[in-house]
C-alpha positions as a LaTeX table, in Angstrom:
\begin{tabular}{lrrr}
\hline
Residue & $x$ (\AA) & $y$ (\AA) & $z$ (\AA) \\
\hline
Met1 & 96.76 & 151.50 & 96.55 \\
Ser2 & 94.08 & 149.57 & 98.39 \\
Arg3 & 95.12 & 146.07 & 99.36 \\
Ser4 & 92.41 & 144.28 & 97.41 \\
Gln5 & 91.83 & 146.12 & 94.20 \\
Glu6 & 91.40 & 143.78 & 91.27 \\
Lys7 & 93.58 & 144.28 & 88.21 \\
Met8 & 94.74 & 142.48 & 85.12 \\
Cys9 & 92.24 & 139.62 & 85.32 \\
Arg10 & 90.69 & 137.87 & 82.34 \\
Phe11 & 87.18 & 136.53 & 81.98 \\
Leu12 & 85.06 & 134.53 & 79.52 \\
Val13 & 81.30 & 134.14 & 78.97 \\
Tyr14 & 79.66 & 131.43 & 76.89 \\
Lys15 & 75.94 & 131.36 & 76.06 \\
Gly16 & 74.64 & 128.78 & 73.65 \\
Lys17 & 71.45 & 127.13 & 72.52 \\
Asp18 & 73.08 & 123.80 & 73.34 \\
Glu19 & 75.35 & 122.68 & 76.11 \\
Ile20 & 79.09 & 122.59 & 75.49 \\
Leu21 & 81.87 & 120.69 & 77.22 \\
Leu22 & 83.72 & 123.16 & 79.45 \\
Ser23 & 87.08 & 121.89 & 78.23 \\
Lys24 & 86.30 & 123.12 & 74.68 \\
Leu25 & 86.38 & 126.66 & 76.07 \\
Ile26 & 88.58 & 126.53 & 79.13 \\
Leu27 & 91.31 & 124.03 & 78.26 \\
Glu28 & 91.55 & 123.16 & 74.59 \\
Pro29 & 91.54 & 126.32 & 72.41 \\
Gln30 & 94.87 & 127.77 & 71.27 \\
His31 & 94.40 & 130.78 & 73.53 \\
Ser32 & 91.99 & 129.34 & 76.07 \\
Ile33 & 91.43 & 131.13 & 79.39 \\
Leu34 & 93.66 & 128.47 & 80.97 \\
Thr35 & 96.44 & 129.54 & 78.55 \\
Gln36 & 95.74 & 133.16 & 79.40 \\
Ser37 & 96.50 & 132.42 & 83.02 \\
Tyr38 & 100.18 & 131.99 & 82.12 \\
Asp39 & 100.47 & 133.44 & 78.57 \\
Ser40 & 98.41 & 136.63 & 78.32 \\
Arg41 & 99.00 & 137.92 & 74.80 \\
Leu42 & 97.49 & 141.31 & 75.59 \\
Arg43 & 99.50 & 141.75 & 78.77 \\
Met44 & 102.04 & 144.52 & 78.50 \\
Asp45 & 102.66 & 144.79 & 82.24 \\
His46 & 105.67 & 142.56 & 82.83 \\
Arg47 & 105.66 & 143.20 & 86.58 \\
Arg48 & 102.93 & 140.57 & 86.83 \\
Pro49 & 103.39 & 138.22 & 83.87 \\
His50 & 100.77 & 135.69 & 85.01 \\
Asn51 & 97.10 & 135.60 & 86.00 \\
Gly52 & 97.94 & 133.12 & 88.73 \\
Asp53 & 96.12 & 134.46 & 91.80 \\
Gly54 & 93.33 & 131.94 & 91.62 \\
Phe55 & 90.51 & 131.21 & 89.19 \\
Gly56 & 86.87 & 130.35 & 89.10 \\
Ile57 & 84.26 & 128.82 & 86.83 \\
Gly58 & 80.49 & 129.08 & 87.17 \\
Tyr59 & 77.87 & 127.34 & 85.08 \\
Tyr60 & 74.14 & 126.73 & 85.12 \\
Thr61 & 72.83 & 123.18 & 85.45 \\
Pro62 & 69.52 & 121.60 & 84.32 \\
Pro63 & 66.45 & 123.20 & 85.98 \\
Thr64 & 65.79 & 119.99 & 87.89 \\
Leu65 & 68.87 & 120.84 & 89.98 \\
Gly66 & 67.66 & 124.33 & 90.83 \\
Pro67 & 68.19 & 127.79 & 89.31 \\
Asp68 & 71.36 & 128.68 & 91.15 \\
Pro69 & 74.70 & 128.22 & 89.30 \\
Cys70 & 77.42 & 125.79 & 90.32 \\
Ile71 & 80.57 & 127.67 & 91.28 \\
Phe72 & 84.06 & 126.18 & 91.51 \\
Thr73 & 86.94 & 128.41 & 92.69 \\
Ser74 & 90.48 & 127.76 & 93.72 \\
Thr75 & 93.54 & 129.77 & 94.75 \\
Thr76 & 95.72 & 127.33 & 92.85 \\
Pro77 & 96.90 & 128.73 & 89.51 \\
Ala78 & 94.58 & 127.47 & 86.79 \\
Trp79 & 97.43 & 125.84 & 84.85 \\
Asn80 & 98.43 & 123.82 & 87.91 \\
Cys81 & 94.99 & 122.54 & 89.02 \\
Ile82 & 94.35 & 118.92 & 88.10 \\
Asn83 & 90.77 & 119.20 & 89.43 \\
Leu84 & 89.99 & 121.87 & 86.81 \\
Ser85 & 91.01 & 119.47 & 84.03 \\
Arg86 & 88.96 & 116.66 & 85.57 \\
Leu87 & 85.90 & 118.82 & 86.00 \\
Ala88 & 86.04 & 120.61 & 82.62 \\
Ser89 & 86.44 & 117.36 & 80.65 \\
Lys90 & 83.26 & 115.84 & 82.15 \\
Thr91 & 80.94 & 118.85 & 82.58 \\
Thr92 & 78.58 & 120.50 & 80.09 \\
Ser93 & 76.48 & 123.66 & 80.28 \\
Ser94 & 74.78 & 126.16 & 77.99 \\
Leu95 & 75.78 & 129.21 & 80.09 \\
Ile96 & 79.30 & 129.44 & 81.48 \\
Phe97 & 81.44 & 132.06 & 83.26 \\
Ala98 & 85.21 & 131.65 & 83.69 \\
His99 & 87.70 & 133.98 & 85.36 \\
Val100 & 91.46 & 133.96 & 86.05 \\
Arg101 & 92.61 & 136.42 & 88.66 \\
Ala102 & 95.69 & 138.61 & 88.99 \\
Thr103 & 95.89 & 141.19 & 91.76 \\
Thr104 & 98.88 & 143.39 & 92.48 \\
Glu105 & 98.03 & 143.18 & 96.16 \\
Gly106 & 95.47 & 141.43 & 98.34 \\
Ser107 & 94.87 & 138.08 & 99.97 \\
Leu108 & 94.60 & 134.80 & 98.15 \\
Ser109 & 91.41 & 133.04 & 99.22 \\
Asp110 & 88.51 & 131.23 & 97.62 \\
Ser111 & 86.18 & 134.00 & 98.80 \\
Asn112 & 88.12 & 136.49 & 96.66 \\
Cys113 & 87.89 & 134.40 & 93.48 \\
His114 & 85.25 & 135.17 & 90.84 \\
Pro115 & 82.56 & 134.54 & 89.83 \\
Phe116 & 80.45 & 135.58 & 92.79 \\
Ser117 & 76.84 & 134.41 & 93.09 \\
His118 & 73.59 & 135.05 & 94.90 \\
Gly119 & 70.56 & 132.95 & 94.17 \\
Ser120 & 70.34 & 132.62 & 90.40 \\
Leu121 & 72.69 & 135.56 & 89.76 \\
Met122 & 76.34 & 135.23 & 88.82 \\
Phe123 & 78.79 & 138.15 & 88.62 \\
Met124 & 82.44 & 138.82 & 87.75 \\
His125 & 84.70 & 141.82 & 87.14 \\
Asn126 & 87.87 & 142.73 & 85.30 \\
Gly127 & 89.41 & 146.06 & 86.41 \\
Asn128 & 89.34 & 148.14 & 89.54 \\
Ile129 & 87.31 & 150.76 & 91.42 \\
Ala130 & 89.24 & 153.99 & 91.89 \\
Cys131 & 89.93 & 155.58 & 95.30 \\
Trp132 & 88.98 & 152.26 & 96.89 \\
Arg133 & 90.05 & 153.07 & 100.44 \\
His134 & 87.38 & 155.77 & 100.56 \\
Val135 & 84.78 & 154.26 & 98.22 \\
Lys136 & 84.60 & 150.93 & 100.10 \\
Arg137 & 83.13 & 152.67 & 103.13 \\
Glu138 & 80.59 & 154.57 & 101.02 \\
Ile139 & 79.39 & 151.43 & 99.27 \\
Ala140 & 79.17 & 149.53 & 102.55 \\
Leu141 & 77.03 & 152.32 & 104.06 \\
Ser142 & 74.79 & 152.53 & 101.01 \\
Val143 & 73.71 & 148.91 & 100.67 \\
Gly144 & 71.06 & 147.08 & 102.64 \\
Gln145 & 72.01 & 144.97 & 105.64 \\
Lys146 & 71.62 & 141.61 & 103.90 \\
Trp147 & 73.94 & 142.67 & 101.11 \\
Phe148 & 76.44 & 144.10 & 103.59 \\
Val149 & 76.67 & 140.87 & 105.60 \\
Gly150 & 76.67 & 138.78 & 102.44 \\
Val151 & 80.12 & 139.98 & 101.37 \\
Gln152 & 82.57 & 137.18 & 102.25 \\
Gly153 & 85.86 & 138.45 & 100.76 \\
Asn154 & 87.68 & 141.78 & 100.63 \\
Thr155 & 87.76 & 142.72 & 96.95 \\
Asp156 & 86.27 & 145.77 & 95.31 \\
Ser157 & 84.65 & 143.38 & 92.83 \\
Glu158 & 82.49 & 141.60 & 95.40 \\
Trp159 & 81.44 & 144.94 & 96.88 \\
Ala160 & 80.42 & 146.03 & 93.37 \\
Phe161 & 78.23 & 142.91 & 93.23 \\
Ala162 & 76.68 & 143.81 & 96.59 \\
Leu163 & 75.90 & 147.25 & 95.19 \\
Phe164 & 74.37 & 145.65 & 92.06 \\
Leu165 & 72.12 & 143.42 & 94.22 \\
Asp166 & 71.09 & 146.48 & 96.23 \\
Cys167 & 70.25 & 148.36 & 93.02 \\
Leu168 & 68.05 & 145.48 & 91.86 \\
Glu169 & 66.20 & 145.38 & 95.17 \\
Lys170 & 65.68 & 149.15 & 95.33 \\
Ala171 & 64.31 & 149.07 & 91.78 \\
Gly172 & 61.60 & 146.64 & 92.96 \\
Phe173 & 63.29 & 143.38 & 91.89 \\
Asp174 & 64.21 & 141.44 & 94.99 \\
Pro175 & 67.09 & 139.03 & 94.14 \\
Asp176 & 65.64 & 136.60 & 96.71 \\
Ser177 & 62.19 & 136.51 & 95.12 \\
Glu178 & 61.27 & 133.01 & 93.92 \\
Glu179 & 59.62 & 134.54 & 90.84 \\
Tyr180 & 62.80 & 136.20 & 89.60 \\
Thr181 & 65.05 & 133.39 & 90.74 \\
Ala182 & 63.09 & 130.88 & 88.68 \\
Asn183 & 62.23 & 132.95 & 85.60 \\
Gly184 & 64.97 & 135.54 & 85.47 \\
Phe185 & 64.83 & 139.33 & 85.82 \\
Gly186 & 64.84 & 140.12 & 82.10 \\
His187 & 67.77 & 141.63 & 80.23 \\
Thr188 & 66.40 & 145.17 & 80.45 \\
Val189 & 66.22 & 145.01 & 84.27 \\
Leu190 & 69.74 & 143.58 & 84.52 \\
Arg191 & 71.15 & 146.27 & 82.23 \\
Lys192 & 69.47 & 149.11 & 84.10 \\
Ala193 & 70.73 & 147.77 & 87.44 \\
Met194 & 74.25 & 147.55 & 85.96 \\
Leu195 & 74.06 & 151.13 & 84.71 \\
Arg196 & 72.85 & 152.26 & 88.13 \\
Thr197 & 75.77 & 150.40 & 89.77 \\
Ile198 & 78.29 & 152.19 & 87.55 \\
Lys199 & 76.61 & 155.56 & 88.15 \\
Leu200 & 76.78 & 155.09 & 91.95 \\
Ile201 & 80.44 & 153.95 & 91.82 \\
Asn202 & 81.31 & 157.09 & 89.84 \\
Arg203 & 79.39 & 159.23 & 92.33 \\
Phe204 & 81.26 & 157.74 & 95.28 \\
Val205 & 84.62 & 158.16 & 93.57 \\
Asp206 & 83.84 & 161.78 & 92.67 \\
Ala207 & 82.89 & 162.48 & 96.29 \\
Thr208 & 86.28 & 161.36 & 97.57 \\
Pro209 & 87.60 & 164.34 & 99.62 \\
Ser210 & 90.70 & 165.84 & 98.09 \\
Glu211 & 92.59 & 165.54 & 101.38 \\
Leu212 & 92.13 & 161.77 & 101.29 \\
Arg213 & 93.72 & 161.42 & 97.86 \\
Asp214 & 97.37 & 160.88 & 97.14 \\
Glu215 & 99.42 & 160.16 & 94.06 \\
Met216 & 98.32 & 156.50 & 94.14 \\
Met217 & 94.59 & 157.32 & 94.06 \\
Asp218 & 93.71 & 157.75 & 90.39 \\
Lys219 & 90.04 & 158.66 & 89.88 \\
Arg220 & 89.65 & 156.46 & 86.81 \\
Ser221 & 87.81 & 153.16 & 87.38 \\
Leu222 & 87.97 & 150.21 & 85.00 \\
Leu223 & 84.62 & 148.47 & 85.18 \\
Asn224 & 84.33 & 145.47 & 82.88 \\
Phe225 & 81.46 & 143.62 & 84.58 \\
Ala226 & 79.52 & 140.49 & 83.61 \\
Val227 & 76.25 & 139.35 & 85.18 \\
Ser228 & 73.74 & 136.60 & 84.39 \\
Asp229 & 70.46 & 135.38 & 85.86 \\
Gly230 & 70.69 & 132.06 & 84.02 \\
His231 & 68.63 & 133.39 & 81.08 \\
Ser232 & 70.28 & 136.62 & 79.90 \\
Val233 & 73.81 & 138.03 & 80.15 \\
Val234 & 74.87 & 141.66 & 80.44 \\
Cys235 & 78.52 & 142.70 & 80.19 \\
Thr236 & 80.08 & 146.16 & 80.28 \\
Arg237 & 83.28 & 147.60 & 78.85 \\
Tyr238 & 83.76 & 150.84 & 80.78 \\
Val239 & 86.26 & 153.36 & 82.04 \\
Ser240 & 85.41 & 156.54 & 83.94 \\
Ser241 & 87.30 & 158.75 & 81.54 \\
Thr242 & 86.53 & 160.74 & 78.38 \\
Thr243 & 89.99 & 160.22 & 76.90 \\
Asp244 & 91.05 & 156.62 & 77.73 \\
Glu245 & 90.23 & 153.19 & 76.39 \\
Ala246 & 88.69 & 150.68 & 78.78 \\
Ala247 & 90.13 & 147.23 & 79.46 \\
Ser248 & 89.86 & 144.93 & 76.44 \\
Leu249 & 86.62 & 143.10 & 75.65 \\
Tyr250 & 85.52 & 141.15 & 72.56 \\
Phe251 & 82.64 & 139.02 & 71.36 \\
Ser252 & 82.21 & 136.29 & 68.77 \\
Ser253 & 78.97 & 134.74 & 67.58 \\
Gly254 & 78.05 & 131.99 & 65.14 \\
Thr255 & 76.33 & 128.70 & 64.60 \\
Ser256 & 79.05 & 126.36 & 65.83 \\
Trp257 & 82.33 & 126.34 & 67.76 \\
Lys258 & 84.41 & 123.92 & 65.73 \\
Gln259 & 87.78 & 122.27 & 66.30 \\
Gly260 & 90.08 & 122.38 & 63.29 \\
Glu261 & 92.75 & 119.95 & 62.19 \\
Gly262 & 95.58 & 121.00 & 64.54 \\
Pro263 & 95.62 & 121.00 & 68.35 \\
Gly264 & 93.72 & 123.96 & 69.77 \\
Gln265 & 92.65 & 125.14 & 66.32 \\
Tyr266 & 89.09 & 126.18 & 67.16 \\
Lys267 & 87.03 & 128.50 & 65.02 \\
Met268 & 83.62 & 130.12 & 65.20 \\
Glu269 & 81.61 & 129.11 & 62.15 \\
Arg270 & 78.61 & 131.00 & 60.82 \\
Arg271 & 76.38 & 129.12 & 58.40 \\
Asp272 & 73.62 & 131.76 & 58.36 \\
Lys273 & 72.80 & 135.18 & 59.80 \\
Gly274 & 71.59 & 133.73 & 63.07 \\
Ala275 & 73.66 & 132.58 & 66.01 \\
Asp276 & 73.50 & 129.52 & 68.23 \\
Ile277 & 76.62 & 130.51 & 70.24 \\
Val278 & 77.87 & 133.80 & 71.68 \\
Leu279 & 81.24 & 134.21 & 73.38 \\
Val280 & 82.42 & 137.30 & 75.26 \\
Ala281 & 86.05 & 137.41 & 76.38 \\
Ser282 & 88.69 & 139.74 & 77.71 \\
Glu283 & 91.03 & 138.20 & 75.14 \\
Pro284 & 90.06 & 136.23 & 72.00 \\
Leu285 & 90.30 & 132.45 & 72.46 \\
Thr286 & 91.65 & 132.26 & 68.89 \\
Phe287 & 93.28 & 134.75 & 66.57 \\
Glu288 & 91.18 & 133.85 & 63.57 \\
Arg289 & 90.71 & 137.08 & 61.60 \\
Asp290 & 87.19 & 138.45 & 61.81 \\
Asn291 & 86.09 & 135.86 & 64.38 \\
Trp292 & 86.18 & 138.46 & 67.10 \\
Val293 & 84.69 & 141.95 & 67.27 \\
Thr294 & 85.83 & 144.63 & 69.70 \\
Val295 & 83.11 & 145.85 & 72.10 \\
Pro296 & 83.22 & 149.68 & 72.01 \\
Thr297 & 84.54 & 151.44 & 75.09 \\
Asn298 & 81.77 & 152.58 & 77.45 \\
Ser299 & 79.15 & 150.20 & 76.15 \\
Thr300 & 77.02 & 147.33 & 77.37 \\
Ile301 & 76.74 & 144.06 & 75.50 \\
Thr302 & 73.56 & 142.16 & 76.21 \\
Ile303 & 72.88 & 138.54 & 75.17 \\
His304 & 69.23 & 137.52 & 75.10 \\
Lys305 & 67.99 & 134.45 & 73.20 \\
Gln306 & 71.26 & 134.41 & 71.27 \\
Thr307 & 70.81 & 137.97 & 70.07 \\
Val308 & 73.61 & 140.37 & 70.89 \\
Met309 & 72.66 & 143.99 & 71.62 \\
Ile310 & 75.21 & 146.79 & 71.95 \\
His311 & 74.17 & 149.93 & 73.86 \\
Pro312 & 76.36 & 152.96 & 74.53 \\
Ile313 & 76.65 & 154.03 & 78.17 \\
Ile314 & 75.75 & 157.71 & 77.86 \\
Asp315 & 76.99 & 159.64 & 80.85 \\
Glu316 & 79.60 & 162.30 & 81.59 \\
Tyr317 & 82.31 & 160.06 & 80.17 \\
Tyr318 & 80.59 & 159.33 & 76.85 \\
Asn319 & 82.06 & 160.91 & 73.71 \\
His320 & 79.54 & 161.60 & 70.97 \\
Ser321 & 82.09 & 162.00 & 68.17 \\
Pro322 & 82.35 & 158.74 & 66.10 \\
Ser323 & 85.82 & 159.78 & 64.90 \\
Tyr324 & 87.30 & 160.39 & 68.36 \\
Thr325 & 90.23 & 158.15 & 69.26 \\
Arg326 & 90.81 & 157.25 & 72.90 \\
Ser327 & 94.25 & 156.60 & 74.35 \\
Ser328 & 95.23 & 153.05 & 75.36 \\
Gly329 & 97.92 & 154.32 & 77.76 \\
Phe330 & 95.86 & 153.90 & 80.95 \\
Ala331 & 94.76 & 150.33 & 80.08 \\
Val332 & 98.38 & 149.49 & 79.14 \\
Ser333 & 99.59 & 150.77 & 82.53 \\
Lys334 & 97.18 & 148.34 & 84.22 \\
Gly335 & 98.16 & 145.41 & 82.03 \\
Leu336 & 94.77 & 145.56 & 80.30 \\
Val337 & 95.59 & 146.29 & 76.65 \\
Ser338 & 92.74 & 146.96 & 74.25 \\
Asn339 & 94.02 & 145.60 & 70.90 \\
Ala340 & 94.19 & 141.96 & 69.88 \\
Pro341 & 95.78 & 140.46 & 66.78 \\
Gly342 & 93.20 & 139.58 & 64.18 \\
Ala343 & 90.25 & 141.15 & 65.99 \\
Thr344 & 87.93 & 143.51 & 64.15 \\
Gln345 & 88.35 & 146.90 & 65.77 \\
Ala346 & 84.99 & 148.47 & 65.08 \\
Ile347 & 81.38 & 147.37 & 64.82 \\
Thr348 & 80.19 & 147.96 & 61.25 \\
Pro349 & 77.37 & 146.51 & 59.17 \\
Gly350 & 79.89 & 144.15 & 57.59 \\
Asn351 & 81.11 & 142.52 & 60.82 \\
Leu352 & 78.16 & 142.97 & 63.12 \\
Gly353 & 76.97 & 139.37 & 62.72 \\
Asn354 & 73.83 & 138.97 & 64.81 \\
Ala355 & 74.59 & 142.01 & 66.98 \\
Val356 & 72.24 & 144.98 & 67.08 \\
Ala357 & 73.74 & 148.37 & 67.82 \\
Thr358 & 71.17 & 150.62 & 69.51 \\
\hline
\end{tabular}
């Protein structure tokens, strides 16, 4: 196994019409991402019971402060960082990323903590790239010089971000352009660049020479990515397999994120068919029945102007049969289980909310 493959992490995305106090997502809910750092309900891998290898939060500030997000990372376990509590209880934003990290191997450093950023773009990953010892070299050789030298850490996740930036640039959308930095790239551009990134990763993995593989080099990648330009968000739930489930991913949408009577008793309320708030999370922040919908394996979820769009990722790993059941065994072996108590397990007209399946 490569020394810096990411595994068993958890992430959270919030996009709302209004700003929210970070603590109402990160600290206070019954199963907040802080709680997930030491009590991961979906974790079945007891070799690593905690997501304690650092954490990070990223959030966009008012335009007067510039288009780039504010990023705070630490190698301190999230549950043991007093500065996280201080920051989250006094900071608001309408677009927030949060990530708690667990890696079976690899160095602990701020440069390896998610989310990563470049200009107005913010990126994070839950999973791993297969055959990383070989694929790392191929990615490094394929990206432009400025993306190559921009990698500060040694995780497969940050190299995936470098590849994403390179895909944007080669498609004619320079991440350093003031036009795109200020106004965003558009959700369609972000989604196409994400699909291109996944396609290239699969191509590099497939090209791994057989003599370089061993029993530790599984060819299945788990690629739950999240990216934002400050306007739109694109996330993926993906595994390079026709028979396996990907790492867990859920979304919840509604008109308000309300605290109930008891401590941590938050709930997504929906007063009409529209949505003012969208949450995407590796694990539900609450176990309120029907608050959370499972994102289908090998799909993208796009949030644009509070509308959620679900698109299948149609490639060699896509299964066209609606009745086909994938195995959760691979995700379980990585500590990335796909079923959550109380979550709706399929997108249907009755639980779609404001999501559009296309």
